PDB file of C-alpha atoms in Angstrom:
ATOM      1  CA  UNK A 190     -22.254  -9.463   2.297  1.00  0.00           C
ATOM      2  CA  UNK A 191     -24.709  -6.672   2.915  1.00  0.00           C
ATOM      3  CA  UNK A 192     -24.329  -3.805   0.476  1.00  0.00           C
ATOM      4  CA  UNK A 193     -24.060  -0.342   1.962  1.00  0.00           C
ATOM      5  CA  UNK A 194     -24.758   2.804  -0.016  1.00  0.00           C
ATOM      6  CA  UNK A 195     -22.024   5.419  -0.104  1.00  0.00           C
ATOM      7  CA  UNK A 196     -24.594   8.051   0.824  1.00  0.00           C
ATOM      8  CA  UNK A 197     -24.687   6.498   4.299  1.00  0.00           C
ATOM      9  CA  UNK A 198     -21.005   6.087   5.069  1.00  0.00           C
ATOM     10  CA  UNK A 199     -21.559   5.886   8.820  1.00  0.00           C
ATOM     11  CA  UNK A 200     -23.063   2.444   8.343  1.00  0.00           C
ATOM     12  CA  UNK A 201     -19.868   1.265   6.625  1.00  0.00           C
ATOM     13  CA  UNK A 202     -17.527   2.132   9.413  1.00  0.00           C
ATOM     14  CA  UNK A 203     -16.176   0.276  12.369  1.00  0.00           C
ATOM     15  CA  UNK A 204     -14.696   3.316  14.017  1.00  0.00           C
ATOM     16  CA  UNK A 205     -14.249   7.027  13.661  1.00  0.00           C
ATOM     17  CA  UNK A 206     -11.035   8.946  14.145  1.00  0.00           C
ATOM     18  CA  UNK A 207     -10.908  12.743  13.972  1.00  0.00           C
ATOM     19  CA  UNK A 208      -7.458  13.903  15.033  1.00  0.00           C
ATOM     20  CA  UNK A 209      -7.997  13.136  18.712  1.00  0.00           C
ATOM     21  CA  UNK A 210     -10.309  10.196  19.267  1.00  0.00           C
ATOM     22  CA  UNK A 211     -11.355   6.776  18.074  1.00  0.00           C
ATOM     23  CA  UNK A 212     -14.636   4.972  18.691  1.00  0.00           C
ATOM     24  CA  UNK A 213     -15.023   1.256  17.939  1.00  0.00           C
ATOM     25  CA  UNK A 214     -18.383  -0.281  17.065  1.00  0.00           C
ATOM     26  CA  UNK A 215     -19.176  -3.986  17.007  1.00  0.00           C
ATOM     27  CA  UNK A 216     -15.643  -4.949  18.019  1.00  0.00           C
ATOM     28  CA  UNK A 217     -16.704  -8.574  18.303  1.00  0.00           C
ATOM     29  CA  UNK A 218     -18.149  -8.782  14.805  1.00  0.00           C
ATOM     30  CA  UNK A 219     -16.453 -11.078  12.319  1.00  0.00           C
ATOM     31  CA  UNK A 220     -14.515  -9.183   9.665  1.00  0.00           C
ATOM     32  CA  UNK A 221     -13.997 -10.085   6.025  1.00  0.00           C
ATOM     33  CA  UNK A 222     -10.288 -10.222   5.242  1.00  0.00           C
ATOM     34  CA  UNK A 223      -8.780  -8.862   2.040  1.00  0.00           C
ATOM     35  CA  UNK A 224      -5.427  -9.197   0.287  1.00  0.00           C
ATOM     36  CA  UNK A 225      -3.808  -7.112  -2.436  1.00  0.00           C
ATOM     37  CA  UNK A 226      -3.173  -8.662  -5.841  1.00  0.00           C
ATOM     38  CA  UNK A 227       0.253  -9.126  -7.334  1.00  0.00           C
ATOM     39  CA  UNK A 228       1.251  -7.455 -10.595  1.00  0.00           C
ATOM     40  CA  UNK A 229       2.396  -8.955 -13.920  1.00  0.00           C
ATOM     41  CA  UNK A 230       6.199  -9.222 -14.321  1.00  0.00           C
ATOM     42  CA  UNK A 231       7.750  -5.831 -15.044  1.00  0.00           C
ATOM     43  CA  UNK A 232      10.281  -5.471 -17.851  1.00  0.00           C
ATOM     44  CA  UNK A 233      13.445  -3.452 -17.414  1.00  0.00           C
ATOM     45  CA  UNK A 234      17.233  -3.506 -17.644  1.00  0.00           C
ATOM     46  CA  UNK A 235      18.998  -6.585 -16.292  1.00  0.00           C
ATOM     47  CA  UNK A 236      21.058  -5.922 -13.148  1.00  0.00           C
ATOM     48  CA  UNK A 237      22.059  -9.467 -12.229  1.00  0.00           C
ATOM     49  CA  UNK A 238      25.026  -8.228 -10.207  1.00  0.00           C
ATOM     50  CA  UNK A 239      22.801  -6.055  -8.027  1.00  0.00           C
ATOM     51  CA  UNK A 240      21.031  -7.180  -4.884  1.00  0.00           C
ATOM     52  CA  UNK A 241      18.425  -5.090  -3.099  1.00  0.00           C
ATOM     53  CA  UNK A 242      16.618  -5.138   0.219  1.00  0.00           C
ATOM     54  CA  UNK A 243      13.142  -3.662   0.608  1.00  0.00           C
ATOM     55  CA  UNK A 244      13.003  -2.061   4.052  1.00  0.00           C
ATOM     56  CA  UNK A 245       9.956  -1.998   6.316  1.00  0.00           C
ATOM     57  CA  UNK A 246       7.677   0.735   4.913  1.00  0.00           C
ATOM     58  CA  UNK A 247       7.015   3.658   7.221  1.00  0.00           C
ATOM     59  CA  UNK A 248       3.467   4.948   7.703  1.00  0.00           C
ATOM     60  CA  UNK A 249       1.365   7.071  10.018  1.00  0.00           C
ATOM     61  CA  UNK A 250      -0.454   5.190  12.771  1.00  0.00           C
ATOM     62  CA  UNK A 251      -3.766   5.279  10.872  1.00  0.00           C
ATOM     63  CA  UNK A 252      -2.136   3.316   8.029  1.00  0.00           C
ATOM     64  CA  UNK A 253       0.122   1.138  10.191  1.00  0.00           C
ATOM     65  CA  UNK A 254      -2.403  -1.594  10.817  1.00  0.00           C
ATOM     66  CA  UNK A 255      -5.015  -3.817   9.187  1.00  0.00           C
ATOM     67  CA  UNK A 256      -7.853  -1.271   9.068  1.00  0.00           C
ATOM     68  CA  UNK A 257      -9.062  -0.057   5.659  1.00  0.00           C
ATOM     69  CA  UNK A 258      -9.156   3.733   5.730  1.00  0.00           C
ATOM     70  CA  UNK A 259     -11.964   5.953   4.434  1.00  0.00           C
ATOM     71  CA  UNK A 260     -11.218   9.699   4.428  1.00  0.00           C
ATOM     72  CA  UNK A 261     -14.326  11.829   4.842  1.00  0.00           C
ATOM     73  CA  UNK A 262     -12.523  15.180   5.166  1.00  0.00           C
ATOM     74  CA  UNK A 263      -8.920  16.464   5.293  1.00  0.00           C
ATOM     75  CA  UNK A 264      -8.884  15.977   9.084  1.00  0.00           C
ATOM     76  CA  UNK A 265     -11.246  13.034   9.582  1.00  0.00           C
ATOM     77  CA  UNK A 266     -11.036   9.342   8.734  1.00  0.00           C
ATOM     78  CA  UNK A 267     -13.196   6.304   9.310  1.00  0.00           C
ATOM     79  CA  UNK A 268     -12.556   2.584   8.953  1.00  0.00           C
ATOM     80  CA  UNK A 269     -14.429   0.323   6.559  1.00  0.00           C
ATOM     81  CA  UNK A 270     -16.830  -1.760   8.624  1.00  0.00           C
ATOM     82  CA  UNK A 271     -16.514  -5.541   8.940  1.00  0.00           C
ATOM     83  CA  UNK A 272     -13.375  -5.447   6.788  1.00  0.00           C
ATOM     84  CA  UNK A 273      -9.639  -5.709   7.302  1.00  0.00           C
ATOM     85  CA  UNK A 274      -6.411  -6.358   5.430  1.00  0.00           C
ATOM     86  CA  UNK A 275      -4.853  -9.808   5.776  1.00  0.00           C
ATOM     87  CA  UNK A 276      -1.899  -8.272   7.641  1.00  0.00           C
ATOM     88  CA  UNK A 277      -0.668  -4.857   8.666  1.00  0.00           C
ATOM     89  CA  UNK A 278      -0.683  -2.722   5.517  1.00  0.00           C
ATOM     90  CA  UNK A 279       3.081  -1.907   5.577  1.00  0.00           C
ATOM     91  CA  UNK A 280       3.904  -5.630   5.768  1.00  0.00           C
ATOM     92  CA  UNK A 281       1.659  -6.329   2.770  1.00  0.00           C
ATOM     93  CA  UNK A 282       3.220  -3.509   0.737  1.00  0.00           C
ATOM     94  CA  UNK A 283       6.721  -4.759   1.550  1.00  0.00           C
ATOM     95  CA  UNK A 284       5.872  -8.339   0.577  1.00  0.00           C
ATOM     96  CA  UNK A 285       4.174  -7.306  -2.669  1.00  0.00           C
ATOM     97  CA  UNK A 286       7.173  -5.175  -3.659  1.00  0.00           C
ATOM     98  CA  UNK A 287       9.558  -8.047  -2.960  1.00  0.00           C
ATOM     99  CA  UNK A 288       7.395 -10.405  -5.030  1.00  0.00           C
ATOM    100  CA  UNK A 289       7.266  -7.898  -7.896  1.00  0.00           C
ATOM    101  CA  UNK A 290      11.047  -7.459  -7.955  1.00  0.00           C
ATOM    102  CA  UNK A 291      11.583 -11.231  -7.795  1.00  0.00           C
ATOM    103  CA  UNK A 292       9.047 -11.872 -10.555  1.00  0.00           C
ATOM    104  CA  UNK A 293      10.780  -9.362 -12.830  1.00  0.00           C
ATOM    105  CA  UNK A 294      13.817 -11.669 -12.956  1.00  0.00           C
ATOM    106  CA  UNK A 295      16.026  -8.641 -13.501  1.00  0.00           C
ATOM    107  CA  UNK A 296      18.015  -8.611 -10.238  1.00  0.00           C
ATOM    108  CA  UNK A 297      20.623 -10.848  -8.676  1.00  0.00           C
ATOM    109  CA  UNK A 298      18.786 -11.008  -5.367  1.00  0.00           C
ATOM    110  CA  UNK A 299      15.885  -9.468  -3.455  1.00  0.00           C
ATOM    111  CA  UNK A 300      15.208  -9.645   0.249  1.00  0.00           C
ATOM    112  CA  UNK A 301      14.066  -7.935   3.408  1.00  0.00           C
ATOM    113  CA  UNK A 302      16.076  -6.818   6.458  1.00  0.00           C
ATOM    114  CA  UNK A 303      17.500  -9.812   8.288  1.00  0.00           C
ATOM    115  CA  UNK A 304      17.666 -12.113   5.268  1.00  0.00           C
ATOM    116  CA  UNK A 305      21.463 -12.043   5.393  1.00  0.00           C
ATOM    117  CA  UNK A 306      22.113 -11.232   1.736  1.00  0.00           C
ATOM    118  CA  UNK A 307      24.859  -8.863   0.607  1.00  0.00           C
ATOM    119  CA  UNK A 308      23.140  -5.583  -0.220  1.00  0.00           C
ATOM    120  CA  UNK A 309      23.917  -3.027  -2.907  1.00  0.00           C
ATOM    121  CA  UNK A 310      20.835  -0.849  -2.512  1.00  0.00           C
ATOM    122  CA  UNK A 311      18.114  -0.369   0.064  1.00  0.00           C
ATOM    123  CA  UNK A 312      14.656   0.339  -1.319  1.00  0.00           C
ATOM    124  CA  UNK A 313      12.961   2.427   1.368  1.00  0.00           C
ATOM    125  CA  UNK A 314       9.189   2.984   0.918  1.00  0.00           C
ATOM    126  CA  UNK A 315       6.942   5.329   2.893  1.00  0.00           C
ATOM    127  CA  UNK A 316       3.163   4.975   2.636  1.00  0.00           C
ATOM    128  CA  UNK A 317       1.713   8.474   2.426  1.00  0.00           C
ATOM    129  CA  UNK A 318      -1.829   7.574   1.446  1.00  0.00           C
ATOM    130  CA  UNK A 319      -3.768   4.342   1.070  1.00  0.00           C
ATOM    131  CA  UNK A 320      -7.410   5.260   1.412  1.00  0.00           C
ATOM    132  CA  UNK A 321     -10.786   5.944  -0.122  1.00  0.00           C
ATOM    133  CA  UNK A 322     -11.604   9.644  -0.401  1.00  0.00           C
ATOM    134  CA  UNK A 323     -15.335  10.284  -0.311  1.00  0.00           C
ATOM    135  CA  UNK A 324     -17.158  13.009  -2.174  1.00  0.00           C
ATOM    136  CA  UNK A 325     -19.180  13.392  -5.347  1.00  0.00           C
ATOM    137  CA  UNK A 326     -17.419  10.259  -6.573  1.00  0.00           C
ATOM    138  CA  UNK A 327     -15.590   7.959  -4.162  1.00  0.00           C
ATOM    139  CA  UNK A 328     -11.970   7.501  -5.220  1.00  0.00           C
ATOM    140  CA  UNK A 329      -9.135   5.247  -4.088  1.00  0.00           C
ATOM    141  CA  UNK A 330      -5.844   7.078  -3.599  1.00  0.00           C
ATOM    142  CA  UNK A 331      -2.504   5.323  -3.170  1.00  0.00           C
ATOM    143  CA  UNK A 332       0.641   7.389  -2.681  1.00  0.00           C
ATOM    144  CA  UNK A 333       4.019   5.887  -1.803  1.00  0.00           C
ATOM    145  CA  UNK A 334       7.368   7.660  -1.707  1.00  0.00           C
ATOM    146  CA  UNK A 335      10.499   5.613  -2.349  1.00  0.00           C
ATOM    147  CA  UNK A 336      14.190   6.250  -1.732  1.00  0.00           C
ATOM    148  CA  UNK A 337      16.984   4.208  -3.299  1.00  0.00           C
ATOM    149  CA  UNK A 338      19.892   4.219  -0.840  1.00  0.00           C
ATOM    150  CA  UNK A 339      23.422   2.977  -1.512  1.00  0.00           C
ATOM    151  CA  UNK A 340      23.946   0.539   1.352  1.00  0.00           C
ATOM    152  CA  UNK A 341      27.721   0.951   1.267  1.00  0.00           C
ATOM    153  CA  UNK A 342      27.883   4.699   1.883  1.00  0.00           C
ATOM    154  CA  UNK A 343      24.355   5.714   2.877  1.00  0.00           C
ATOM    155  CA  UNK A 344      23.966   8.098  -0.058  1.00  0.00           C
ATOM    156  CA  UNK A 345      20.463   8.489  -1.469  1.00  0.00           C
ATOM    157  CA  UNK A 346      20.821   7.558  -5.134  1.00  0.00           C
ATOM    158  CA  UNK A 347      17.317   8.703  -6.081  1.00  0.00           C
ATOM    159  CA  UNK A 348      13.928   9.424  -4.574  1.00  0.00           C
ATOM    160  CA  UNK A 349      10.458   9.817  -6.027  1.00  0.00           C
ATOM    161  CA  UNK A 350       6.787   9.956  -5.056  1.00  0.00           C
ATOM    162  CA  UNK A 351       4.347   7.633  -6.830  1.00  0.00           C
ATOM    163  CA  UNK A 352       0.592   8.211  -6.826  1.00  0.00           C
ATOM    164  CA  UNK A 353      -2.370   6.619  -8.528  1.00  0.00           C
ATOM    165  CA  UNK A 354      -6.138   6.920  -8.203  1.00  0.00           C
ATOM    166  CA  UNK A 355      -9.020   4.637  -9.155  1.00  0.00           C
ATOM    167  CA  UNK A 356     -12.782   5.211  -9.016  1.00  0.00           C
ATOM    168  CA  UNK A 357     -14.914   3.094  -6.700  1.00  0.00           C
ATOM    169  CA  UNK A 358     -17.279   1.137  -8.938  1.00  0.00           C
ATOM    170  CA  UNK A 359     -20.080   0.208  -6.575  1.00  0.00           C
ATOM    171  CA  UNK A 360     -21.226   0.538  -2.982  1.00  0.00           C
ATOM    172  CA  UNK A 361     -20.040  -2.765  -1.481  1.00  0.00           C
ATOM    173  CA  UNK A 362     -16.957  -3.314   0.637  1.00  0.00           C
ATOM    174  CA  UNK A 363     -15.515  -5.340  -2.232  1.00  0.00           C
ATOM    175  CA  UNK A 364     -15.859  -2.315  -4.520  1.00  0.00           C
ATOM    176  CA  UNK A 365     -13.865  -0.172  -2.100  1.00  0.00           C
ATOM    177  CA  UNK A 366     -11.120  -2.783  -1.796  1.00  0.00           C
ATOM    178  CA  UNK A 367     -11.044  -3.406  -5.556  1.00  0.00           C
ATOM    179  CA  UNK A 368     -10.445   0.295  -6.219  1.00  0.00           C
ATOM    180  CA  UNK A 369      -7.550   0.348  -3.747  1.00  0.00           C
ATOM    181  CA  UNK A 370      -6.145  -2.806  -5.351  1.00  0.00           C
ATOM    182  CA  UNK A 371      -6.206  -1.252  -8.825  1.00  0.00           C
ATOM    183  CA  UNK A 372      -4.560   1.963  -7.681  1.00  0.00           C
ATOM    184  CA  UNK A 373      -1.908   0.024  -5.778  1.00  0.00           C
ATOM    185  CA  UNK A 374      -1.165  -2.150  -8.812  1.00  0.00           C
ATOM    186  CA  UNK A 375      -0.357   0.919 -10.896  1.00  0.00           C
ATOM    187  CA  UNK A 376       1.902   2.332  -8.187  1.00  0.00           C
ATOM    188  CA  UNK A 377       3.731  -0.982  -7.743  1.00  0.00           C
ATOM    189  CA  UNK A 378       4.316  -1.261 -11.479  1.00  0.00           C
ATOM    190  CA  UNK A 379       5.784   2.243 -11.647  1.00  0.00           C
ATOM    191  CA  UNK A 380       7.997   1.705  -8.592  1.00  0.00           C
ATOM    192  CA  UNK A 381       9.515  -1.523  -9.901  1.00  0.00           C
ATOM    193  CA  UNK A 382      10.138  -0.130 -13.397  1.00  0.00           C
ATOM    194  CA  UNK A 383      11.776   2.992 -11.925  1.00  0.00           C
ATOM    195  CA  UNK A 384      14.029   1.071  -9.521  1.00  0.00           C
ATOM    196  CA  UNK A 385      15.197  -1.282 -12.274  1.00  0.00           C
ATOM    197  CA  UNK A 386      16.307   1.710 -14.347  1.00  0.00           C
ATOM    198  CA  UNK A 387      18.245   3.233 -11.421  1.00  0.00           C
ATOM    199  CA  UNK A 388      20.087   0.273  -9.932  1.00  0.00           C
TER     200      UNK A 388
END
């Protein structure tokens, strides 16, 4: 893959979006596809009588797709050129959370909407940020808010915002994705540990 220096971000991008418009470049070009890593099993209290469902994560339109977001200013984003996630980002986040809860071995059951399991708590994520912020040092920022909702009465048991950052170590597309992967891993770990303590 051709390396692209961060001092020439325009060459990295497939499109530009600044509040009102979006321009696509090289729409027919083949894109490299990336996946997020899983996390090591998280320890926590056993809640074998509890079953949870991870709902579909909500996200703004810019994050509700397979594009990898680069933020160049508070009101302007671009997409990483010739690169994409393996699926829509919210679907990946949901699947990785489910895997992390299952791998913990601490719960009686974990699923997604439509799985047909009896539910004690809904885990409702919202993706607030999942992007590279450019500047003097490019940084990956992942921010996800989570609500734990009692499925029997609709009461929010707890809610919290999780955020992590990671420096981009290089100028390649892989370096950008690796930074996002590291930041996401920290957020996932914190979310799972927190939920296990609550439910």
